[in-house]
Amino acid sequence: MMSNSIKKALITGITGQDGSYLSEFLLDKGYEVHGLVRRASTFNTERIEHLYKDPHIQDARLRLHYGDVTDTHCMRRLLDEVQPDEVYNLAAQSHVRVSFELPINTAEITGVGTIRQLESIREYQDSTNRQVRFYQASSSEMFGKVLETPQKETTPFNPRSPYGAAKVFSHMAAVNYREAYNMHVSCGILFNHESPRRGETFVTRKITRAAGRIKLGLQKRLFLGNLDAQRDWGFAGDYVKAMWLMLQQDKPDDYVVATGRTASVKEFLELVFAELDLDYRDHVDFDPRYVRPTEVDLLLGDASKAHEELGWHPEVDLEGLARMMVKHDLRMAERDKALIDAGHMPENAFDGGSD
């Protein structure tokens, strides 16, 4: 039997990049971690599979539950079953470019999915008299066409995509539930955060995957859209610590989480290809298909409040992030090359596209 003193966390979006790092972090803190996953015809738990093999994770402290954030009954059932101390809402259709193609789906999952969780928690708290602390994954994309630089907690929102608009809805819903019902709800306005676990359709991972393949002769060209877009890029492993710190505060609040440094896609390309002694200009071409209908030109976060109130500071800089991702993806390219050489993978497996 597990001690009742063990904290329980419920993570929606546990199989994503942030969910996997947050799971590791919370398990290391001694939490019992429950994750919500959508049922599919194929398994999509590869980012957290290593946790099941960790000998330090005993007594079934990591458990997955099938469900969907768009299903209110599912969320309420899970709350009754798990009785979590903390809920981290990381579930979203999170690809900005895709949100232009799937705006309604993005609104349902990224927007309405949040208020369904908040309402379920409100009802659960009212019926059980148990407090649940809720973390909402807000986004720098809410700032969109920025109205001031750097962006901080008081900067007005001006989203430029269905994804950004859905995140604004979620953020304001979270703030409303905090103020209207005195719920412990905190929002992390996270700027771009990357890692070797980033989905391969996101531009940073597209770049590092392609660079490794190009280095080994598996791919010739990489096609990208706007190289001048500037982002504040950090390491996802650092950012999940800020999520946890927010829920340890006596008073809930909103916090910008960022490095305070911006770099263009072009600069990230230069860093990545230089790690492999390559010049990106020899391998990268522009393709208008990867340009968003409305672009966010510049994002730069001011995380002073998180520094002062949470004691949070990023540990991995942009150069370290690029190095980490290149090292990982070069190993993957070496694995792919071995499969091709053995005849287990077609030579033309990589087309070089990007968002």
Tab-separated table of C-alpha atoms in Angstrom:
chain	number	residue	atom	x	y	z
A	1	MET	CA	0.000	0.000	0.000
A	2	MET	CA	1.204	3.481	-0.834
A	3	SER	CA	1.279	6.129	1.836
A	4	ASN	CA	-1.511	8.688	1.758
A	5	SER	CA	1.175	11.375	2.040
A	6	ILE	CA	2.290	10.752	-1.529
A	7	LYS	CA	1.165	13.586	-3.786
A	8	LYS	CA	-0.845	12.695	-6.865
A	9	ALA	CA	-0.656	14.532	-10.173
A	10	LEU	CA	-2.881	14.151	-13.221
A	11	ILE	CA	-1.301	15.225	-16.526
A	12	THR	CA	-3.303	15.693	-19.694
A	13	GLY	CA	-1.080	15.476	-22.767
A	14	ILE	CA	1.335	13.209	-20.899
A	15	THR	CA	2.641	11.572	-24.085
A	16	GLY	CA	3.863	14.883	-25.528
A	17	GLN	CA	7.242	16.538	-25.138
A	18	ASP	CA	6.329	18.511	-22.003
A	19	GLY	CA	4.301	15.680	-20.522
A	20	SER	CA	7.246	13.302	-20.674
A	21	TYR	CA	9.666	15.733	-19.027
A	22	LEU	CA	7.099	16.715	-16.391
A	23	SER	CA	6.427	13.039	-15.618
A	24	GLU	CA	10.133	12.436	-15.045
A	25	PHE	CA	10.383	15.509	-12.845
A	26	LEU	CA	7.361	14.648	-10.693
A	27	LEU	CA	8.324	10.985	-10.330
A	28	ASP	CA	11.743	12.118	-9.151
A	29	LYS	CA	9.937	14.266	-6.572
A	30	GLY	CA	8.129	11.173	-5.295
A	31	TYR	CA	4.723	11.848	-6.887
A	32	GLU	CA	2.228	9.289	-8.071
A	33	VAL	CA	1.674	10.347	-11.696
A	34	HIS	CA	-1.472	9.697	-13.697
A	35	GLY	CA	-1.679	10.540	-17.371
A	36	LEU	CA	-4.605	11.005	-19.748
A	37	VAL	CA	-4.083	9.482	-23.199
A	38	ARG	CA	-6.402	9.275	-26.171
A	39	ARG	CA	-7.117	5.778	-27.441
A	40	ALA	CA	-5.742	5.207	-30.944
A	41	SER	CA	-5.061	2.278	-33.238
A	42	THR	CA	-1.334	2.626	-32.613
A	43	PHE	CA	0.635	3.238	-29.408
A	44	ASN	CA	1.956	6.779	-28.989
A	45	THR	CA	3.666	6.425	-25.624
A	46	GLU	CA	7.258	6.224	-26.848
A	47	ARG	CA	8.302	9.410	-24.988
A	48	ILE	CA	7.461	7.856	-21.613
A	49	GLU	CA	8.166	4.156	-22.225
A	50	HIS	CA	11.600	4.453	-20.590
A	51	LEU	CA	9.914	5.422	-17.322
A	52	TYR	CA	8.296	2.004	-17.020
A	53	LYS	CA	11.750	0.407	-17.166
A	54	ASP	CA	13.198	2.671	-14.459
A	55	PRO	CA	13.908	0.533	-11.356
A	56	HIS	CA	13.384	3.572	-9.133
A	57	ILE	CA	9.725	3.840	-10.187
A	58	GLN	CA	8.008	1.310	-7.941
A	59	ASP	CA	4.509	0.601	-6.670
A	60	ALA	CA	2.981	1.485	-10.031
A	61	ARG	CA	3.581	5.220	-9.492
A	62	LEU	CA	2.992	5.913	-13.214
A	63	ARG	CA	-0.458	5.074	-14.534
A	64	LEU	CA	-2.151	5.878	-17.820
A	65	HIS	CA	-5.883	6.335	-18.330
A	66	TYR	CA	-7.727	6.412	-21.633
A	67	GLY	CA	-9.853	9.485	-22.149
A	68	ASP	CA	-10.233	12.819	-23.888
A	69	VAL	CA	-10.237	16.412	-22.630
A	70	THR	CA	-13.278	17.126	-24.792
A	71	ASP	CA	-15.287	14.601	-22.734
A	72	THR	CA	-16.513	16.250	-19.510
A	73	HIS	CA	-17.828	12.975	-18.061
A	74	CYS	CA	-14.419	11.373	-18.598
A	75	MET	CA	-12.665	14.193	-16.753
A	76	ARG	CA	-15.035	14.029	-13.788
A	77	ARG	CA	-14.711	10.246	-13.588
A	78	LEU	CA	-10.915	10.552	-13.562
A	79	LEU	CA	-10.990	13.141	-10.800
A	80	ASP	CA	-13.119	10.838	-8.644
A	81	GLU	CA	-10.872	7.874	-9.409
A	82	VAL	CA	-7.446	9.519	-9.088
A	83	GLN	CA	-8.233	12.199	-6.471
A	84	PRO	CA	-5.275	14.313	-7.640
A	85	ASP	CA	-3.617	17.082	-5.675
A	86	GLU	CA	-2.446	18.752	-8.881
A	87	VAL	CA	-3.690	18.759	-12.481
A	88	TYR	CA	-1.415	19.879	-15.311
A	89	ASN	CA	-3.268	20.697	-18.519
A	90	LEU	CA	-0.772	20.107	-21.329
A	91	ALA	CA	-3.264	18.701	-23.828
A	92	ALA	CA	-3.616	20.690	-27.044
A	93	GLN	CA	-3.547	20.658	-30.804
A	94	SER	CA	-0.315	22.581	-30.507
A	95	HIS	CA	0.970	22.997	-34.057
A	96	VAL	CA	0.401	26.605	-35.129
A	97	ARG	CA	0.525	25.951	-38.878
A	98	VAL	CA	-1.870	23.005	-38.573
A	99	SER	CA	-4.322	25.169	-36.606
A	100	PHE	CA	-5.030	27.127	-39.802
A	101	GLU	CA	-6.079	23.870	-41.462
A	102	LEU	CA	-7.960	22.491	-38.434
A	103	PRO	CA	-9.308	25.602	-36.663
A	104	ILE	CA	-12.427	23.986	-35.202
A	105	ASN	CA	-10.552	20.948	-33.917
A	106	THR	CA	-7.944	23.269	-32.415
A	107	ALA	CA	-10.645	25.338	-30.704
A	108	GLU	CA	-12.364	22.222	-29.303
A	109	ILE	CA	-9.194	20.672	-27.855
A	110	THR	CA	-6.987	23.661	-27.037
A	111	GLY	CA	-9.785	26.017	-26.056
A	112	VAL	CA	-12.991	24.307	-24.923
A	113	GLY	CA	-11.054	21.323	-23.545
A	114	THR	CA	-9.608	23.603	-20.878
A	115	ILE	CA	-12.902	24.977	-19.636
A	116	ARG	CA	-14.312	21.447	-19.488
A	117	GLN	CA	-11.466	20.536	-17.123
A	118	LEU	CA	-11.949	23.655	-15.027
A	119	GLU	CA	-15.673	23.033	-14.667
A	120	SER	CA	-15.066	19.384	-13.769
A	121	ILE	CA	-12.584	20.411	-11.082
A	122	ARG	CA	-14.966	23.056	-9.719
A	123	GLU	CA	-17.742	20.482	-9.383
A	124	TYR	CA	-15.340	17.933	-7.884
A	125	GLN	CA	-14.103	20.428	-5.290
A	126	ASP	CA	-17.653	21.435	-4.363
A	127	SER	CA	-18.744	17.824	-3.844
A	128	THR	CA	-15.631	16.547	-2.028
A	129	ASN	CA	-14.304	19.658	-0.283
A	130	ARG	CA	-10.853	18.751	-1.637
A	131	GLN	CA	-8.686	21.420	-3.270
A	132	VAL	CA	-7.052	20.662	-6.598
A	133	ARG	CA	-4.293	22.903	-7.906
A	134	PHE	CA	-4.533	23.449	-11.661
A	135	TYR	CA	-1.810	24.422	-14.111
A	136	GLN	CA	-2.803	25.879	-17.478
A	137	ALA	CA	-0.260	25.738	-20.298
A	138	SER	CA	-0.645	29.173	-21.829
A	139	SER	CA	1.521	30.216	-24.770
A	140	SER	CA	3.609	33.070	-26.113
A	141	GLU	CA	1.568	32.703	-29.312
A	142	MET	CA	-1.157	34.596	-27.445
A	143	PHE	CA	0.941	37.749	-27.898
A	144	GLY	CA	0.939	37.234	-31.679
A	145	LYS	CA	1.663	40.517	-33.446
A	146	VAL	CA	3.295	41.906	-30.350
A	147	LEU	CA	2.243	45.257	-28.912
A	148	GLU	CA	5.383	45.637	-26.780
A	149	THR	CA	8.829	44.042	-26.475
A	150	PRO	CA	9.795	42.204	-24.382
A	151	GLN	CA	6.512	40.512	-23.557
A	152	LYS	CA	5.515	40.104	-19.901
A	153	GLU	CA	2.444	39.095	-17.934
A	154	THR	CA	0.718	42.450	-18.515
A	155	THR	CA	1.390	42.631	-22.276
A	156	PRO	CA	-1.913	42.698	-24.239
A	157	PHE	CA	-2.754	39.609	-26.261
A	158	ASN	CA	-2.991	39.912	-30.044
A	159	PRO	CA	-3.060	36.344	-31.473
A	160	ARG	CA	-2.326	35.653	-35.134
A	161	SER	CA	-3.542	32.069	-35.487
A	162	PRO	CA	-6.447	29.820	-34.462
A	163	TYR	CA	-4.034	28.185	-32.029
A	164	GLY	CA	-3.131	31.528	-30.437
A	165	ALA	CA	-6.801	32.509	-30.228
A	166	ALA	CA	-7.706	29.184	-28.584
A	167	LYS	CA	-4.915	29.657	-26.056
A	168	VAL	CA	-6.208	33.140	-25.203
A	169	PHE	CA	-9.653	31.638	-24.554
A	170	SER	CA	-8.112	28.966	-22.293
A	171	HIS	CA	-5.957	31.483	-20.465
A	172	MET	CA	-8.817	33.882	-19.760
A	173	ALA	CA	-11.093	31.011	-18.730
A	174	ALA	CA	-8.442	29.884	-16.240
A	175	VAL	CA	-8.099	33.410	-14.840
A	176	ASN	CA	-11.891	33.682	-14.572
A	177	TYR	CA	-12.246	30.424	-12.645
A	178	ARG	CA	-9.457	31.513	-10.308
A	179	GLU	CA	-11.160	34.814	-9.572
A	180	ALA	CA	-14.804	33.704	-9.642
A	181	TYR	CA	-14.479	30.494	-7.628
A	182	ASN	CA	-11.272	31.116	-5.643
A	183	MET	CA	-9.633	28.118	-7.326
A	184	HIS	CA	-5.873	27.552	-7.191
A	185	VAL	CA	-5.271	28.062	-10.926
A	186	SER	CA	-1.934	29.243	-12.332
A	187	CYS	CA	-1.028	29.921	-15.952
A	188	GLY	CA	2.446	29.492	-17.374
A	189	ILE	CA	2.881	31.701	-20.432
A	190	LEU	CA	5.619	29.573	-21.927
A	191	PHE	CA	7.693	30.774	-24.827
A	192	ASN	CA	9.030	28.289	-27.381
A	193	HIS	CA	10.678	25.336	-25.685
A	194	GLU	CA	12.377	22.534	-27.558
A	195	SER	CA	14.230	19.271	-26.962
A	196	PRO	CA	15.198	16.002	-28.641
A	197	ARG	CA	11.617	14.905	-27.870
A	198	ARG	CA	10.054	17.745	-29.859
A	199	GLY	CA	7.680	16.550	-32.576
A	200	GLU	CA	9.336	16.253	-35.965
A	201	THR	CA	6.828	18.606	-37.601
A	202	PHE	CA	8.080	21.551	-35.512
A	203	VAL	CA	10.718	23.692	-37.181
A	204	THR	CA	13.564	23.208	-34.683
A	205	ARG	CA	13.285	19.429	-34.800
A	206	LYS	CA	12.853	19.482	-38.592
A	207	ILE	CA	16.149	21.330	-38.787
A	208	THR	CA	18.122	19.061	-36.452
A	209	ARG	CA	16.725	15.876	-38.002
A	210	ALA	CA	17.514	17.084	-41.509
A	211	ALA	CA	21.005	18.258	-40.557
A	212	GLY	CA	21.934	14.817	-39.246
A	213	ARG	CA	20.606	13.129	-42.369
A	214	ILE	CA	22.371	15.591	-44.651
A	215	LYS	CA	25.634	15.002	-42.798
A	216	LEU	CA	25.373	11.271	-43.514
A	217	GLY	CA	24.229	11.707	-47.121
A	218	LEU	CA	20.699	10.474	-46.465
A	219	GLN	CA	19.047	13.774	-47.473
A	220	LYS	CA	20.084	16.507	-49.879
A	221	ARG	CA	17.774	19.461	-49.287
A	222	LEU	CA	15.694	21.004	-46.508
A	223	PHE	CA	12.726	23.182	-47.460
A	224	LEU	CA	11.607	25.860	-44.997
A	225	GLY	CA	9.326	28.874	-44.835
A	226	ASN	CA	10.073	32.164	-43.060
A	227	LEU	CA	13.698	32.180	-41.906
A	228	ASP	CA	13.427	35.651	-40.384
A	229	ALA	CA	10.858	34.800	-37.704
A	230	GLN	CA	12.422	35.374	-34.275
A	231	ARG	CA	11.675	33.238	-31.237
A	232	ASP	CA	12.716	32.982	-27.609
A	233	TRP	CA	13.822	29.331	-27.497
A	234	GLY	CA	14.487	27.377	-24.310
A	235	PHE	CA	14.820	23.765	-23.172
A	236	ALA	CA	11.593	21.938	-22.309
A	237	GLY	CA	13.272	20.132	-19.408
A	238	ASP	CA	13.907	23.494	-17.749
A	239	TYR	CA	10.396	24.775	-18.355
A	240	VAL	CA	8.525	21.924	-16.655
A	241	LYS	CA	10.257	22.882	-13.394
A	242	ALA	CA	8.550	26.268	-13.640
A	243	MET	CA	5.174	24.533	-14.050
A	244	TRP	CA	5.684	22.643	-10.804
A	245	LEU	CA	6.957	25.689	-8.929
A	246	MET	CA	3.785	27.610	-9.813
A	247	LEU	CA	1.618	25.010	-8.100
A	248	GLN	CA	3.762	25.065	-4.957
A	249	GLN	CA	2.972	28.720	-4.296
A	250	ASP	CA	0.411	29.695	-1.671
A	251	LYS	CA	-1.167	32.163	-4.088
A	252	PRO	CA	-1.907	31.218	-7.718
A	253	ASP	CA	-0.826	33.606	-10.451
A	254	ASP	CA	0.371	33.932	-14.060
A	255	TYR	CA	4.023	33.765	-15.071
A	256	VAL	CA	5.993	34.277	-18.266
A	257	VAL	CA	8.585	31.510	-18.717
A	258	ALA	CA	11.314	32.423	-21.203
A	259	THR	CA	15.063	32.824	-21.649
A	260	GLY	CA	15.019	36.543	-22.438
A	261	ARG	CA	16.957	35.948	-25.663
A	262	THR	CA	15.546	35.889	-29.167
A	263	ALA	CA	17.022	34.296	-32.284
A	264	SER	CA	15.783	33.885	-35.828
A	265	VAL	CA	15.166	30.600	-37.584
A	266	LYS	CA	18.187	31.498	-39.697
A	267	GLU	CA	20.367	31.827	-36.593
A	268	PHE	CA	19.159	28.466	-35.302
A	269	LEU	CA	20.024	26.954	-38.682
A	270	GLU	CA	23.516	28.394	-38.448
A	271	LEU	CA	24.048	26.942	-34.967
A	272	VAL	CA	22.783	23.496	-35.912
A	273	PHE	CA	24.658	23.106	-39.186
A	274	ALA	CA	27.848	24.513	-37.657
A	275	GLU	CA	27.734	21.712	-35.070
A	276	LEU	CA	28.170	19.321	-38.004
A	277	ASP	CA	30.715	21.477	-39.884
A	278	LEU	CA	28.135	22.300	-42.557
A	279	ASP	CA	26.919	25.552	-44.103
A	280	TYR	CA	23.120	25.651	-44.082
A	281	ARG	CA	23.124	27.839	-47.222
A	282	ASP	CA	24.342	24.854	-49.224
A	283	HIS	CA	21.341	22.754	-48.231
A	284	VAL	CA	18.280	24.914	-47.372
A	285	ASP	CA	15.694	26.236	-49.835
A	286	PHE	CA	12.627	28.421	-49.359
A	287	ASP	CA	9.178	26.950	-49.991
A	288	PRO	CA	6.116	29.251	-49.750
A	289	ARG	CA	3.929	26.304	-48.734
A	290	TYR	CA	5.448	26.519	-45.261
A	291	VAL	CA	4.617	30.183	-44.678
A	292	ARG	CA	1.737	30.826	-42.281
A	293	PRO	CA	-1.246	32.892	-43.528
A	294	THR	CA	-0.456	35.374	-40.729
A	295	GLU	CA	3.003	35.378	-39.191
A	296	VAL	CA	4.297	36.151	-35.710
A	297	ASP	CA	7.517	38.029	-36.401
A	298	LEU	CA	9.094	38.468	-32.971
A	299	LEU	CA	8.709	36.853	-29.557
A	300	LEU	CA	10.929	37.780	-26.611
A	301	GLY	CA	9.899	37.030	-23.050
A	302	ASP	CA	10.578	38.861	-19.801
A	303	ALA	CA	10.618	36.190	-17.070
A	304	SER	CA	11.596	38.579	-14.258
A	305	LYS	CA	8.507	37.675	-12.238
A	306	ALA	CA	9.304	33.943	-12.434
A	307	HIS	CA	12.903	34.673	-11.415
A	308	GLU	CA	11.860	36.746	-8.404
A	309	GLU	CA	8.793	34.891	-7.132
A	310	LEU	CA	9.480	31.280	-8.155
A	311	GLY	CA	13.264	31.287	-8.040
A	312	TRP	CA	13.227	29.789	-11.527
A	313	HIS	CA	16.045	30.292	-14.036
A	314	PRO	CA	16.766	28.419	-17.305
A	315	GLU	CA	19.867	26.236	-17.205
A	316	VAL	CA	20.297	25.357	-20.909
A	317	ASP	CA	21.128	28.165	-23.365
A	318	LEU	CA	20.401	28.187	-27.103
A	319	GLU	CA	23.813	26.812	-28.030
A	320	GLY	CA	23.443	23.985	-25.528
A	321	LEU	CA	19.948	23.246	-26.802
A	322	ALA	CA	21.112	23.066	-30.425
A	323	ARG	CA	24.042	20.840	-29.427
A	324	MET	CA	21.761	18.497	-27.460
A	325	MET	CA	19.275	18.134	-30.309
A	326	VAL	CA	21.960	17.673	-32.981
A	327	LYS	CA	23.678	14.949	-30.956
A	328	HIS	CA	20.408	13.069	-30.535
A	329	ASP	CA	19.322	13.384	-34.157
A	330	LEU	CA	22.720	12.454	-35.524
A	331	ARG	CA	22.414	9.176	-33.608
A	332	MET	CA	18.970	8.680	-35.149
A	333	ALA	CA	20.382	9.365	-38.610
A	334	GLU	CA	23.125	6.800	-37.989
A	335	ARG	CA	20.455	4.267	-37.049
A	336	ASP	CA	18.507	5.096	-40.227
A	337	LYS	CA	21.633	4.730	-42.337
A	338	ALA	CA	22.284	1.306	-40.858
A	339	LEU	CA	18.713	0.260	-41.746
A	340	ILE	CA	19.124	1.571	-45.300
A	341	ASP	CA	22.477	-0.166	-45.713
A	342	ALA	CA	20.859	-3.398	-44.520
A	343	GLY	CA	18.012	-2.973	-47.004
A	344	HIS	CA	15.346	-2.483	-44.319
A	345	MET	CA	14.489	1.120	-45.291
A	346	PRO	CA	14.151	2.745	-48.753
A	347	GLU	CA	16.917	5.177	-49.696
A	348	ASN	CA	14.419	7.928	-50.555
A	349	ALA	CA	12.717	7.846	-47.144
A	350	PHE	CA	13.278	11.551	-46.441
A	351	ASP	CA	11.733	14.373	-48.467
A	352	GLY	CA	13.205	17.353	-46.624
A	353	GLY	CA	9.958	19.262	-46.025
A	354	SER	CA	9.233	21.482	-43.053
A	355	ASP	CA	6.573	23.670	-41.498
